[in-house]
Coordinates of C-alpha atoms in Angstrom, one line a residue:
X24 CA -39.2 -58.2 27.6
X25 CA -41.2 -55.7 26.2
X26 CA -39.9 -52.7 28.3
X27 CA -36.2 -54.0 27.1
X28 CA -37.3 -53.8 24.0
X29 CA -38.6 -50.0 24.3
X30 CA -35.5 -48.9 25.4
X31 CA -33.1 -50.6 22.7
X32 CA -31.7 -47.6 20.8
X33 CA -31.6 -48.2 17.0
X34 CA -30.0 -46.3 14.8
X35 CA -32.5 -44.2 13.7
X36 CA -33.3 -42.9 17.6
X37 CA -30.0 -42.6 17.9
X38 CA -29.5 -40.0 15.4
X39 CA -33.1 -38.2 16.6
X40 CA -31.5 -37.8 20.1
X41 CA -28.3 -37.0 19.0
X42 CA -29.8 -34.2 16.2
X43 CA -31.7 -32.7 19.6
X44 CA -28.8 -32.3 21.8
X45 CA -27.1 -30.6 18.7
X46 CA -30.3 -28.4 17.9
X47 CA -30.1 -27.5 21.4
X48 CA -27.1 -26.8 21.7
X49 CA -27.2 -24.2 19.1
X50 CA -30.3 -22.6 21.3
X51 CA -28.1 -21.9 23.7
X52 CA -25.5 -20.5 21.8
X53 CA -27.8 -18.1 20.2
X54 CA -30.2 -17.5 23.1
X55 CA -33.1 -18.2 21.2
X56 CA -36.1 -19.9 23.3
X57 CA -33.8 -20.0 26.0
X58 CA -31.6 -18.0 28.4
X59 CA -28.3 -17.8 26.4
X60 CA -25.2 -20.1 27.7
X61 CA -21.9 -20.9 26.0
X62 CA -21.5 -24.0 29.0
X63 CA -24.7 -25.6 28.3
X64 CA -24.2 -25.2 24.7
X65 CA -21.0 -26.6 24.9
X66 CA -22.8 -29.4 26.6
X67 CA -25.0 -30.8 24.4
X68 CA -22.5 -30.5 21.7
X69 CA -20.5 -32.9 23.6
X70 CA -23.1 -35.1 24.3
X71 CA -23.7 -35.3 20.6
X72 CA -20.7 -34.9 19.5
X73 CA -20.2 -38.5 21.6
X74 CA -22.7 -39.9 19.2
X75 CA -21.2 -38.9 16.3
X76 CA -22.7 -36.2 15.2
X77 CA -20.5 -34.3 12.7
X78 CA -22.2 -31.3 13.0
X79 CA -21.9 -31.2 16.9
X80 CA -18.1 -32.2 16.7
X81 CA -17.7 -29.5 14.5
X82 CA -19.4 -26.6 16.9
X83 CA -17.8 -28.1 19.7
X84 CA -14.8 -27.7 18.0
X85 CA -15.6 -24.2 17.3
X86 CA -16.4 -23.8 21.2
X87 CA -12.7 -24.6 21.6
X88 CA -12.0 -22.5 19.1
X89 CA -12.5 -19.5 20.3
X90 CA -13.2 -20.3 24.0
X91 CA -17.1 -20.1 24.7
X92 CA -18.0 -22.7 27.7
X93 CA -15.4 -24.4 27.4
X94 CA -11.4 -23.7 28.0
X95 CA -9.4 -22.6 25.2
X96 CA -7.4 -24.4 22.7
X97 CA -6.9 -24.4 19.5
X98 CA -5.2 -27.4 19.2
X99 CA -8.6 -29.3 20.5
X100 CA -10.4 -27.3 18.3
X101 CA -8.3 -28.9 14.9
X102 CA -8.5 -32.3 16.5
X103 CA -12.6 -31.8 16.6
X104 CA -12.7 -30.1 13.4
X105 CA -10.6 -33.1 12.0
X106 CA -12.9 -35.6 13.0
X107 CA -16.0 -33.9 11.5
X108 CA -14.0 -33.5 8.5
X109 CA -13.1 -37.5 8.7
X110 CA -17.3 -37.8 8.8
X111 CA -17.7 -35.7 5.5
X112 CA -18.4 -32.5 6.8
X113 CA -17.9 -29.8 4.8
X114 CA -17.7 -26.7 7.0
X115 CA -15.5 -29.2 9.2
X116 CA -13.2 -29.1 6.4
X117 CA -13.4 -25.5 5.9
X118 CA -12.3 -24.7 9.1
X119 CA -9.5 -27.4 9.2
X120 CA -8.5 -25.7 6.2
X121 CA -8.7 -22.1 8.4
X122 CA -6.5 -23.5 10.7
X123 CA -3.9 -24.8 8.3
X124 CA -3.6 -21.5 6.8
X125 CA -3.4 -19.5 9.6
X126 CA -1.3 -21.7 11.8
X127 CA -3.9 -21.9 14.4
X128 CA -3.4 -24.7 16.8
X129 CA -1.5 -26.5 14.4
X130 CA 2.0 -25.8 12.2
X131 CA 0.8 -23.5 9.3
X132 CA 1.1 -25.2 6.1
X133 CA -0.5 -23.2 3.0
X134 CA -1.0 -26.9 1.1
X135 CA -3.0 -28.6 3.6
X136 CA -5.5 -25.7 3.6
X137 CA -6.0 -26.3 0.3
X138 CA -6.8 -29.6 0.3
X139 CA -9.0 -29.6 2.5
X140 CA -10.8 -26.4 0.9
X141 CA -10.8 -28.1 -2.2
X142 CA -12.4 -31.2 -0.4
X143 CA -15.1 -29.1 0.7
X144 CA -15.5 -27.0 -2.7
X145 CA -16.4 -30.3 -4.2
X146 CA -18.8 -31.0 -1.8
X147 CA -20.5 -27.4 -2.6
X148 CA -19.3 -25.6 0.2
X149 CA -19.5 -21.9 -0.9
X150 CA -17.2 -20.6 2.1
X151 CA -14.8 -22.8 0.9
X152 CA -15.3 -21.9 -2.8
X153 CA -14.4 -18.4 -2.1
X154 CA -11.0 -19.4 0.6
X155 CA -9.6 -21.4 -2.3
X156 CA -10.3 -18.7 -4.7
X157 CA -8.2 -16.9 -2.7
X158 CA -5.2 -19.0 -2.9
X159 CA -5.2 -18.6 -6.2
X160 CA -5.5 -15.2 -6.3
X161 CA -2.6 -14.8 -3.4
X162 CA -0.8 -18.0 -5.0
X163 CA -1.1 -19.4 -1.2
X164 CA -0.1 -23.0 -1.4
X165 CA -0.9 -23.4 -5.1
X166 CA 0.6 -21.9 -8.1
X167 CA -1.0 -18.1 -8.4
X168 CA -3.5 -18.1 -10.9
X169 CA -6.1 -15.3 -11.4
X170 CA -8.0 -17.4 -13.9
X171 CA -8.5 -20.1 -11.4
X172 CA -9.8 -17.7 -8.9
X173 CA -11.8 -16.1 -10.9
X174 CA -13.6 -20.2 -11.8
X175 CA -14.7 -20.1 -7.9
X176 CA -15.1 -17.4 -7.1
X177 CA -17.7 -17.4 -10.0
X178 CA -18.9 -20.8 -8.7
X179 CA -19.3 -19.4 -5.1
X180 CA -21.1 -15.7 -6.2
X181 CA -23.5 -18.0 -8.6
X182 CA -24.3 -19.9 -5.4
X183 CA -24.5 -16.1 -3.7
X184 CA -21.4 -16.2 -1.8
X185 CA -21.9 -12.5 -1.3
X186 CA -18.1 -12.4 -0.7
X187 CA -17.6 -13.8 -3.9
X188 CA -19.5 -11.7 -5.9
X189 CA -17.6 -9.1 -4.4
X190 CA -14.8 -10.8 -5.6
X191 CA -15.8 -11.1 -9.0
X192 CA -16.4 -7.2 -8.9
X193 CA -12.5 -6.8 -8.2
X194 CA -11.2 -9.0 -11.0
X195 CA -13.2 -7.1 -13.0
X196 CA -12.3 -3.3 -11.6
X197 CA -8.4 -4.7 -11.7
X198 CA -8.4 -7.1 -14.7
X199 CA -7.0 -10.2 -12.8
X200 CA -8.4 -13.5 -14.3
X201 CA -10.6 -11.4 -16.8
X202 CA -10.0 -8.8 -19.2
X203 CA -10.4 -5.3 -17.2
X204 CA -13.9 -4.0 -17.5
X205 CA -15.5 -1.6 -15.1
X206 CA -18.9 -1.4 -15.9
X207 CA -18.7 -5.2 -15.2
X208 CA -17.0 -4.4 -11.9
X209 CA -20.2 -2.0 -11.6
X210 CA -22.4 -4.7 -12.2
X211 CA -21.3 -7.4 -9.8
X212 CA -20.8 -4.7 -7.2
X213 CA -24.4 -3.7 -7.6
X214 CA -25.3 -6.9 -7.3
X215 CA -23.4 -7.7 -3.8
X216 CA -25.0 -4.5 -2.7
X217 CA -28.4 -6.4 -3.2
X218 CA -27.0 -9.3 -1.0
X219 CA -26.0 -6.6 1.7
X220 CA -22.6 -7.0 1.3
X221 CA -20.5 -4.0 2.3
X222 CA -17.4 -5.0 0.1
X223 CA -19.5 -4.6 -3.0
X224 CA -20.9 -1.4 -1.3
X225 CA -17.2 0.0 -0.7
X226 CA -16.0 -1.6 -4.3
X227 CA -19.0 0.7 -5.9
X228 CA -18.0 3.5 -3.6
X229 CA -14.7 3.2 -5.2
X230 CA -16.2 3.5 -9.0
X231 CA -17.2 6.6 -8.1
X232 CA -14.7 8.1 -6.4
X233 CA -12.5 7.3 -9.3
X234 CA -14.6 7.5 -12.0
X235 CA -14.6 3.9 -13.0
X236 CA -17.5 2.1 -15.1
X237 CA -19.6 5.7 -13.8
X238 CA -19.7 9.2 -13.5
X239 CA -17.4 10.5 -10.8
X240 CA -19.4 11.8 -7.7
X241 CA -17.9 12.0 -4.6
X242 CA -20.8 13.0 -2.5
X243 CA -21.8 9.6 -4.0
X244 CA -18.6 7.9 -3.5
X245 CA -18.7 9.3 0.7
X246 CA -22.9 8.1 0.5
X247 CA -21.4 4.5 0.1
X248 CA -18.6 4.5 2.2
X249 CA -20.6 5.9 4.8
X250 CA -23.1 2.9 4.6
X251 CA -20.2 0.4 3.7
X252 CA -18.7 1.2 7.2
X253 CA -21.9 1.6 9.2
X254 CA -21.9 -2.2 8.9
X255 CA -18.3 -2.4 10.1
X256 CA -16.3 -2.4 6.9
X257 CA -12.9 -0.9 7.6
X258 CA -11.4 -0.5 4.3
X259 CA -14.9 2.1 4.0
X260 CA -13.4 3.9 7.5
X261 CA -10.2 4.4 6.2
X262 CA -12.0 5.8 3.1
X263 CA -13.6 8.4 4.4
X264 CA -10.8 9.5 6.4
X265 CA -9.4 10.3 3.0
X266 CA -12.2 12.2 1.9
X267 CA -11.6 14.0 4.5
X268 CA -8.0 14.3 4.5
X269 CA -8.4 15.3 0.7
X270 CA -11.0 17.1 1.1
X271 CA -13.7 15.3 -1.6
X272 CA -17.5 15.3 -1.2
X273 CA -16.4 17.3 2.3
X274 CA -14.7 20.3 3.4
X275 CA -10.7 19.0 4.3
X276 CA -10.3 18.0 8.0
X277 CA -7.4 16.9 9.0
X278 CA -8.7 16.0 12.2
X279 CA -11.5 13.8 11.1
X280 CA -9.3 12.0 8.8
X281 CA -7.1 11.6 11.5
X282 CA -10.7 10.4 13.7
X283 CA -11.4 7.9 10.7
X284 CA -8.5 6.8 10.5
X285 CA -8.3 5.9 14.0
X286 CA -11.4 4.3 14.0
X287 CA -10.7 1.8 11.4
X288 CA -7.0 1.0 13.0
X289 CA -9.1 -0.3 16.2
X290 CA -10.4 -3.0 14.3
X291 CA -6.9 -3.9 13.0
X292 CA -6.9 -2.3 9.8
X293 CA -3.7 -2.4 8.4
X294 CA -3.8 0.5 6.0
X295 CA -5.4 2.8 8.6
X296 CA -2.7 2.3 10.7
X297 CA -0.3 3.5 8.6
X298 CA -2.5 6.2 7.5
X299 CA -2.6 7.2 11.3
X300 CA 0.8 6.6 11.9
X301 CA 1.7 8.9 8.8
X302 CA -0.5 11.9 10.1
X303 CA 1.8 11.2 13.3
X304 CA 4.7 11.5 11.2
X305 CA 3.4 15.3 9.5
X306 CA 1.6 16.3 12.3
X307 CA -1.9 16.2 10.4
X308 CA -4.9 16.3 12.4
X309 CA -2.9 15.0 15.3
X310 CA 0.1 15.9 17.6
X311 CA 3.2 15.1 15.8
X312 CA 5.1 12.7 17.5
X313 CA 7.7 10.6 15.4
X314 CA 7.7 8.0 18.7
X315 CA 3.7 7.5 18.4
X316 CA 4.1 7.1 13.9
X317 CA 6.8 4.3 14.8
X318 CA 4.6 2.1 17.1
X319 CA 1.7 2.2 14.3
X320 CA 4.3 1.0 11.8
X321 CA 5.9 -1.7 14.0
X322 CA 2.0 -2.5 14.3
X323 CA 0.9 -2.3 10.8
X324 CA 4.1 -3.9 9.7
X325 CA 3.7 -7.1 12.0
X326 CA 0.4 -7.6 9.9
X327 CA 2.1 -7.5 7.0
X328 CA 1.3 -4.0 5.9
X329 CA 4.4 -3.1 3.4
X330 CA 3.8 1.0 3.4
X331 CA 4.2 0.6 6.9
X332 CA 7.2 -1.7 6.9
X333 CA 8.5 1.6 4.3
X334 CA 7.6 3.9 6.7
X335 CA 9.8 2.3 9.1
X336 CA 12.8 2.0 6.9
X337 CA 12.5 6.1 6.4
X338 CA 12.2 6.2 10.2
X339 CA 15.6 4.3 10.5
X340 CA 17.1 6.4 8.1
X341 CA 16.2 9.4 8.9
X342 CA 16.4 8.6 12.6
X343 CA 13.0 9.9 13.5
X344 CA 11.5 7.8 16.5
X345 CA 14.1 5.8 16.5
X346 CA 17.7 5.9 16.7
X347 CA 19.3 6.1 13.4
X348 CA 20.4 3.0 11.4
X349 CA 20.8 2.2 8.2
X350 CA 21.3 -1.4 8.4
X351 CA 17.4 -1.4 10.2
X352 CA 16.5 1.0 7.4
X353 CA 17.7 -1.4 4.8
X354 CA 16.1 -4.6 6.1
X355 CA 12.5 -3.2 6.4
X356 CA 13.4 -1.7 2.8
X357 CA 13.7 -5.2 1.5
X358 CA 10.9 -6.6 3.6
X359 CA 8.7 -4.2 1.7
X360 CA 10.5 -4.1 -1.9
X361 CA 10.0 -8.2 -1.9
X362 CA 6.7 -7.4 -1.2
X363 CA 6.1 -5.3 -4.1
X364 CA 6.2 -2.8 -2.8
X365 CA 7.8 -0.1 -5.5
X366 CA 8.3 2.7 -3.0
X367 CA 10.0 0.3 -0.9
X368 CA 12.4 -0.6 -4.3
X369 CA 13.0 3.0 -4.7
X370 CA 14.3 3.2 -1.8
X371 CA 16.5 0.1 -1.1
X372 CA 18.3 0.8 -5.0
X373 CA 19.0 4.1 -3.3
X374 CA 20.6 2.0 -0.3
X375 CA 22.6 0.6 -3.1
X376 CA 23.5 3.6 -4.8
X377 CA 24.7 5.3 -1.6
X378 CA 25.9 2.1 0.3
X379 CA 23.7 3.0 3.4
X380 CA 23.2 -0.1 5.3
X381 CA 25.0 -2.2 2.8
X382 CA 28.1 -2.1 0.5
X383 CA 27.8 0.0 -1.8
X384 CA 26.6 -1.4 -5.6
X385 CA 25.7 0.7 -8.5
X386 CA 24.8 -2.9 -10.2
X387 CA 22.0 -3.4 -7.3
X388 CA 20.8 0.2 -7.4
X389 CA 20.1 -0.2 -11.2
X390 CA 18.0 -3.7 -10.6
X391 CA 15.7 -2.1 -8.1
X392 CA 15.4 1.3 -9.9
X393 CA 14.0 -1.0 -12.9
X394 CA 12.0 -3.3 -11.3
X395 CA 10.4 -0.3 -9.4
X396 CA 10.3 1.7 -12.6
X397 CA 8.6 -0.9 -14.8
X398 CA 5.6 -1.2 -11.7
X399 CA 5.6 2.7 -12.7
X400 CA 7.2 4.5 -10.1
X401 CA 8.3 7.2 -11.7
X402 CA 11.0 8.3 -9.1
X403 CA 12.9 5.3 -10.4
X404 CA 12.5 6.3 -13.8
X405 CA 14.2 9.5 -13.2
X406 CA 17.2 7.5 -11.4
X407 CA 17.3 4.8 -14.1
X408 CA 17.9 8.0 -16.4
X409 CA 20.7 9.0 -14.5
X410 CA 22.5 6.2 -14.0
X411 CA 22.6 5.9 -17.6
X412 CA 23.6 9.2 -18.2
X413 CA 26.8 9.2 -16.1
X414 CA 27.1 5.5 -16.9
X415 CA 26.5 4.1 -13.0
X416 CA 25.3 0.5 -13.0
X417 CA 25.0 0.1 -16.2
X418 CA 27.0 1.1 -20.1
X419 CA 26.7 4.7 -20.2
X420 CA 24.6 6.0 -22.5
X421 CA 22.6 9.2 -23.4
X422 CA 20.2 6.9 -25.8
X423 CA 18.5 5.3 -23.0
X424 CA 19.0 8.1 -20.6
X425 CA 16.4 10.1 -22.5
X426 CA 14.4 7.4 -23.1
X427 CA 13.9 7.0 -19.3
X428 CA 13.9 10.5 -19.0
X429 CA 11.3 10.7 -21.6
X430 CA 8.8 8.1 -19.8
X431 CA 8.9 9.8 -16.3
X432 CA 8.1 13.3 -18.2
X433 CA 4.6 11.6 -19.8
X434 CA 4.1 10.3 -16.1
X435 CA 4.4 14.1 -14.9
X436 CA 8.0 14.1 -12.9
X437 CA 9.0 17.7 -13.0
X438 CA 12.9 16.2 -12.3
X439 CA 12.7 14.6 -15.7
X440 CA 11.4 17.3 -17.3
X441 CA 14.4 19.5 -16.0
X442 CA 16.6 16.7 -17.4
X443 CA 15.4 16.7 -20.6
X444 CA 16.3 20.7 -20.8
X445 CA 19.9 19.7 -19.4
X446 CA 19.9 17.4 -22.1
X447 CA 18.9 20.1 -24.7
X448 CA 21.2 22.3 -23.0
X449 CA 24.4 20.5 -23.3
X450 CA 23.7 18.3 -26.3
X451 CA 23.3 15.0 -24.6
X452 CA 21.8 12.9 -26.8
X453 CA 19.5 15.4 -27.8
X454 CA 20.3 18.3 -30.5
X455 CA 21.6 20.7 -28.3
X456 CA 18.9 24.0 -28.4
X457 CA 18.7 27.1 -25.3
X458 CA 15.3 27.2 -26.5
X459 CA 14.2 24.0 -25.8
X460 CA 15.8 23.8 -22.9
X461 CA 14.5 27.0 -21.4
X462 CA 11.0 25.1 -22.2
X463 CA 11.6 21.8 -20.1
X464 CA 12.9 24.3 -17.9
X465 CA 10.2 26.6 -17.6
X466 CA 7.3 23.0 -17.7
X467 CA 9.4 22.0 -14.1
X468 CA 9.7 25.3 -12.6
X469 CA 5.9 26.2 -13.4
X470 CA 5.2 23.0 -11.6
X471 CA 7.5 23.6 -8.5
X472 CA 11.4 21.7 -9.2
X473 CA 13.6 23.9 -7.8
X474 CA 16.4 22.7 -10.3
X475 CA 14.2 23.9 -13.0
X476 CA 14.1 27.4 -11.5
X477 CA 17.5 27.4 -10.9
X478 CA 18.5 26.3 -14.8
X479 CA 15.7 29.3 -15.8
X480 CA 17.6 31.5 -13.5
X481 CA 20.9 30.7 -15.2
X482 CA 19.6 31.0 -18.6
X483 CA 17.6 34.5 -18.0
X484 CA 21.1 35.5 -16.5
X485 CA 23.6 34.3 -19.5
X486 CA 20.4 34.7 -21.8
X487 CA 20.6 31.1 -23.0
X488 CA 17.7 31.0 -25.1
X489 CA 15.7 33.8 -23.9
X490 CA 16.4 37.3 -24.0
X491 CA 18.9 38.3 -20.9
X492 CA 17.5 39.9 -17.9
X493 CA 19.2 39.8 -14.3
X494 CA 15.9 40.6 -12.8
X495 CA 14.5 37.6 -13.8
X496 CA 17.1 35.5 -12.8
X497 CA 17.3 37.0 -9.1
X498 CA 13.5 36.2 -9.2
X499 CA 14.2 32.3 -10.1
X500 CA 17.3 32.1 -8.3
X501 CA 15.1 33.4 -5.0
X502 CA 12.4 30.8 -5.7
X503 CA 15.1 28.1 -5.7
X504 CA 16.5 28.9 -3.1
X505 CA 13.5 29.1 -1.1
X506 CA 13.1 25.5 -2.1
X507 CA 16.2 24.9 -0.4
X508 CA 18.3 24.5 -3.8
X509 CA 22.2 25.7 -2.6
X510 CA 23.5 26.9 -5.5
X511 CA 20.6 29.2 -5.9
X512 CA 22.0 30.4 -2.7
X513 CA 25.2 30.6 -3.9
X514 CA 23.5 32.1 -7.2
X515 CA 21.2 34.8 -5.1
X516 CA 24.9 36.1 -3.6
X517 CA 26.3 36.6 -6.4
X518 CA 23.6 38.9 -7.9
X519 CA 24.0 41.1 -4.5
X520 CA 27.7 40.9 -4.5
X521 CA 27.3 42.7 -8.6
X522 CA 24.0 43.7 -7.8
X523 CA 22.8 42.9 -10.6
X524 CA 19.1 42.4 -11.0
X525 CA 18.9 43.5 -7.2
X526 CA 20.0 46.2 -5.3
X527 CA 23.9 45.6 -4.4
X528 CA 24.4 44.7 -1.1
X529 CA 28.0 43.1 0.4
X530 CA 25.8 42.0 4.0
X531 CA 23.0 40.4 1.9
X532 CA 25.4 38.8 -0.7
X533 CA 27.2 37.2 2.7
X534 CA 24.3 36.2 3.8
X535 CA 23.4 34.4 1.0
X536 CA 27.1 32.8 0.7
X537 CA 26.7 31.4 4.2
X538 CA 23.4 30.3 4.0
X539 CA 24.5 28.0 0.7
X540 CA 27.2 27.4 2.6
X541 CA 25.7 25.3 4.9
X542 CA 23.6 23.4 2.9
X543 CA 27.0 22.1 2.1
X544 CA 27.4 23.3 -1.5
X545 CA 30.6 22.5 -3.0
X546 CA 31.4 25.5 -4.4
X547 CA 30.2 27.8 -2.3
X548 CA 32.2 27.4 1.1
X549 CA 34.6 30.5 -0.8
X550 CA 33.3 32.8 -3.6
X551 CA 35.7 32.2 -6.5
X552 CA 35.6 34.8 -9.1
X553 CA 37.7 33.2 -11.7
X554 CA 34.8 30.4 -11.6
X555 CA 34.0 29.1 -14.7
X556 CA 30.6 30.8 -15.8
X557 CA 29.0 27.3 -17.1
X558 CA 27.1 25.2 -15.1
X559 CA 29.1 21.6 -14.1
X560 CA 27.7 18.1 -14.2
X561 CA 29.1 17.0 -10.7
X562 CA 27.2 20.2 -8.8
X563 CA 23.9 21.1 -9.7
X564 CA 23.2 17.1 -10.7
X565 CA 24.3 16.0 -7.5
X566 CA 23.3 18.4 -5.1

C-alpha cells in the first residue's frame, strides 16, 4: 500500500513533471545542454502539452506553425494556440491573434485579432500591446485612431517593448496621435537605440538625413543605417542604396544603389523592390530591361506596395514590358490611388481626362486632381488650374485657376509658374502685363520648362515686355525644342526660313518644319504665312 501510494500523482507532481517535459523541450529547440532537435522538442511539448500545460500547447503549436519536428499546418497550429489561449495564456492569445490577422490557417478576420490582442494587452502582454497599437494606427479591425495607438504603444515602450518605443519615435517624427515634435522623435529613438533596436537606429538615421530634431549629417545619417542594417533591418538597406543613388555621405553609385537595393528586396522589402525594379525601368546601375522592372512590380505590388502597383499602371500605358493596355493601366491606377497613393490619383484623373481605360469624364478627372492636390501633389495642382481655366470638370473660372496656379508655384512647379506668365500675358484673371509675364517666364525657363522657354522665345521675338531681339529668341526657341517642345520646332524654322536671329537657311528651316512635324504639331504639318502672329490657347496649352 505504501508503494501505491508513492506513485499516486497529485497535482502538484503533476505540474513538476509536466513543467520538465516543457523545460526540456525548449533545450532542444535551442540546443542548449543538449544536441539540438526540433523532433524531440516537439516531443516533450506533446507530452506536456497532454497534461495541460499552456505553455507547452502553445510551443507545440508554434512547432506546427512553422514546421519544426513536426508536419506542417497551420490550421493545427490555431487549434493549439486556441487552447492555450482557452488556459489564459497570453502569448497564446497573441499568436491566435497573428493568425486572425494574417489569415494563417484560419479565414482572416481583422476583429478577431483584436480581441484576442486586447485579451492579452490586459493581461500585460507587451507583444500584444504593440500589435493592437497597430490596429489603430492602420485602422485594422477597429476604428483608426492614432491617439489610441499612441496609449499602447506608450504602455508597451514603458514596459520596453523596444518596438514600441520605436513606435512612439514615429508618432512623434510624423505627428500621428501627438502633436509633431522631432526632438521627441529624437528622444525615444535614442532611447530604442539603447534597447538595441534597429528601428529606433534607422528612425534616428532618418533625423539626420533630413535634418529633423538635429543637425543634418549624412555621413551620420549612412553611420546609422549602416549599423541599423548590419542587424538585418531592411528599410536601413534600401537606405543606403539611396545614399548612394543620390550620392549623400558617398560618392553616387548607381551600381551600389542598385546592390543595396537588391539586397534589401531578398528579404521581401517592398520598397526595395520597387526601387530595383525602377533602376530596371532607367537603366541605373543595372541592365535596363522593362521585362525584369515589371516582375519586381507584380512582386512588390502583390505585397501591397502602391508605388509599385503605379509603376505597373505606367507599364501598361506606356506598354513597356508588357503589352499595352489601358484598361490594365487604369485598374492598377485605382488599386494604388485608393491606397493613397497621390501619384497613383494623378494619374488615374488623367485616365479620366483622356478616357484611357475608361469613358471619358472631365467630372472624375477633377475629383482625383483634388484629392491628389490637397495630399500636395503638385502635378495635380497644375491640372486642377487648368481645368478651371478652360472650364473642364468644373465652372470655368480664372479666379480659381490662379489660385491653383498660384499654390503649385510656392511648391516649385516650373508649369505653374509658366502659367501664371500666360495669365499675365493674356489678362486672365490677372492684370494683363509683358513684363510680368516675361518674369514667370524667365523663373520656368531658368529652371528647365520648355513652355517657358518657348513663351521667352516668343516674347524676345515680338518684344513683349523686353526689348526685341531675334537672337535671343532663336536661342530660347533652340532650347525648347531640344526639350522636345514642337512648336519651338516649328518656331526654330521659321527663324531660318527669314533668318532672322540665325543665318538663313531654306534646308535647315525644312528640317526644322519636319522635325515639328512629327511630333505632331497642329500647325506645323504646312508652313502658313498668313498665320496669325499671336500665340493660341488650343496649341501651345495642349501640346
Amino acid at each position: 500500500m505504501q508503494n501505491d501510494r508513492g506513485r499516486k500523482r497529485t497535482p502538484e507532481s503533476a505540474k513538476g513533471e509536466a513543467d520538465s517535459f516543457y523545460r526540456l523541450g525548449r533545450s532542444y529547440e535551442s540546443g542548449k545542454g543538449v544536441k539540438q532537435s526540433y523532433e524531440s522538442a516537439a516531443e516533450c511539448y506533446a507530452k506536456a502539452a497532454a497534461m495541460g500545460h499552456s505553455r507547452a500547447i502553445h510551443s507545440l503549436g508554434k512547432c506546427y506553425f512553422n514546421g519544426n519536428g513536426v508536419p506542417k499546418s497551420r490550421e493545427n497550429a490555431v487549434a493549439l494556440y486556441l487552447k492555450a489561449a482557452e488556459l489564459g495564456n497570453s502569448y497564446a492569445m497573441h499568436s491566435l491573434a497573428k493568425c486572425y490577422e494574417g489569415g494563417k490557417g484560419v479565414e482572416r478576420s481583422y476583429e478577431l485579432a483584436v480581441e484576442w490582442y486586447r485579451k492579452a494587452a490586459e493581461l500585460g502582454n507587451v507583444y500584444a500591446m504593440h500589435s493592437l497599437g497597430e490596429c489603430y494606427e492602420k485602422g485594422k479591425g477597429v476604428r483608426q485612431s492614432y491617439e489610441e495607438a499612441v496609449k499602447w504603444y506608450k504602455k508597451a515602450a514603458d514596459l520596453g517593448d523596444a518596438r514600441s518605443v520605436s513606435n512612439m519615435g514615429d508618432c512623434y517624427c510624423f505627428g500621428h496621435g501627438v502633436e509633431r515634435s522631432y526632438e521627441k522623435a529624437v528622444e525615444w529613438y535614442r532611447k530604442g537605440i539603447k534597447l538595441g533596436d534597429s528601428y529606433s537606429i534607422n528612425g534616428l538615421a532618418w533625423c539626420f538625413y533630413h535634418r529633423k530634431g538635429v543637425e543634418q549629417s549624412y555621413d551620420q545619417a549612412l553611420a546609422l543605417y549602416t549599423a541599423a542594417a548590419d542587424l538585418g533591418n531592411t528599410y536601413a538597406m534600401h537606405s543606403i542604396g539611396s545614399c548612394y543613388f543620390y550620392g549623400h555621405g558617398v560618392p553616387v553609385s548607381f551600381e551600389k544603389a542598385a546592390e543595396w537595393y537588391a539586397k534589401a528586396a531578398d528579404l521581401g522589402n517592398a520598397y526595395a523592390i520597387h526601387s530595383l525594379g525602377w533602376c530596371y525601368i532607367n537603366g541605373k546601375g543595372v541592365e535596363k530591361s522593362y521585362e525584369k522592372a515589371v516582375e519586381l512590380y507584380e512582386k512588390a505590388a502583390r505585397i501591397g506596395n502602391s508605388y509599385a502597383m503605379h509603376g505597373l499602371g505606367w507599364c501598361y500605358e506606356n506598354g513597356k514590358g508588357v503589352k499595352k493596355s489601358y484598361a490594365e493601366a487604369f485598374r492598377w491606377y485605382a488599386e494604388a490611388a485608393e491606397m493613397g497613393n497621390v501619384y497613383a490619383m494623378h494619374s488615374l484623373g488623367e485616365c479620366y481626362e483622356k478616357g484611357k481605360g475608361v469613358e471619358q469624364s472631365f467630372r472624375d478627372a477633377v475629383e482625383w486632381y483634388r484629392k491628389a492636390a490637397e495630399l500636395g501633389d503638385v502635378k495635380s495642382m497644375s491640372n486642377l488650374g487648368e481645368s478651371y481655366y478652360y472650364g473642364r470638370g468644373v465652372p470655368q473660372s480664372y479666379v480659381d485657376a490662379i489660385r491653383w496656379y498660384t499654390r503649385g508655384m510656392e511648391q516649385g512647379n516650373t508649369f505653374c509658374m509658366y502659367s501664371l506668365g500666360w495669365c499675365h500675358y493674356y489678362g486672365k484673371g490677372l492684370e494683363q502685363s509683358y513684363e510680368k509675364a516675361v518674369e514667370w517666364y524667365r523663373k520656368a525657363a531658368d529652371r528647365g520648362n520648355g513652355y517657358a522657354m518657348y513663351g521667352l522665345g516668343w516674347c524676345y521675338y515680338y518684344g513683349r515686355g523686353i526689348g526685341q531681339s531675334y537672337e535671343k529668341a532663336a536661342e530660347w526657341y533652340a532650347k525648347a525644342a531640344d526639350l522636345g517642345n514642337s512648336y519651338a520646332m516649328y518656331s526654330m524654322g521659321e527663324c531660318y526660313y527669314y533668318g532672322r536671329g540665325v543665318e538663313q537657311s531654306d534646308d535647315l528651316a525644312i528640317q526644322w518644319y519636319i522635325k515639328a512635324s512629327e511630333m505632331s504639331a497642329s500647325r506645323s504639318m504646312l508652313r502658313d504665312e498668313a498665320y496669325d502672329a499671336e500665340m493660341k490657347d488650343d496649341l501651345i496649352r495642349s501640346d
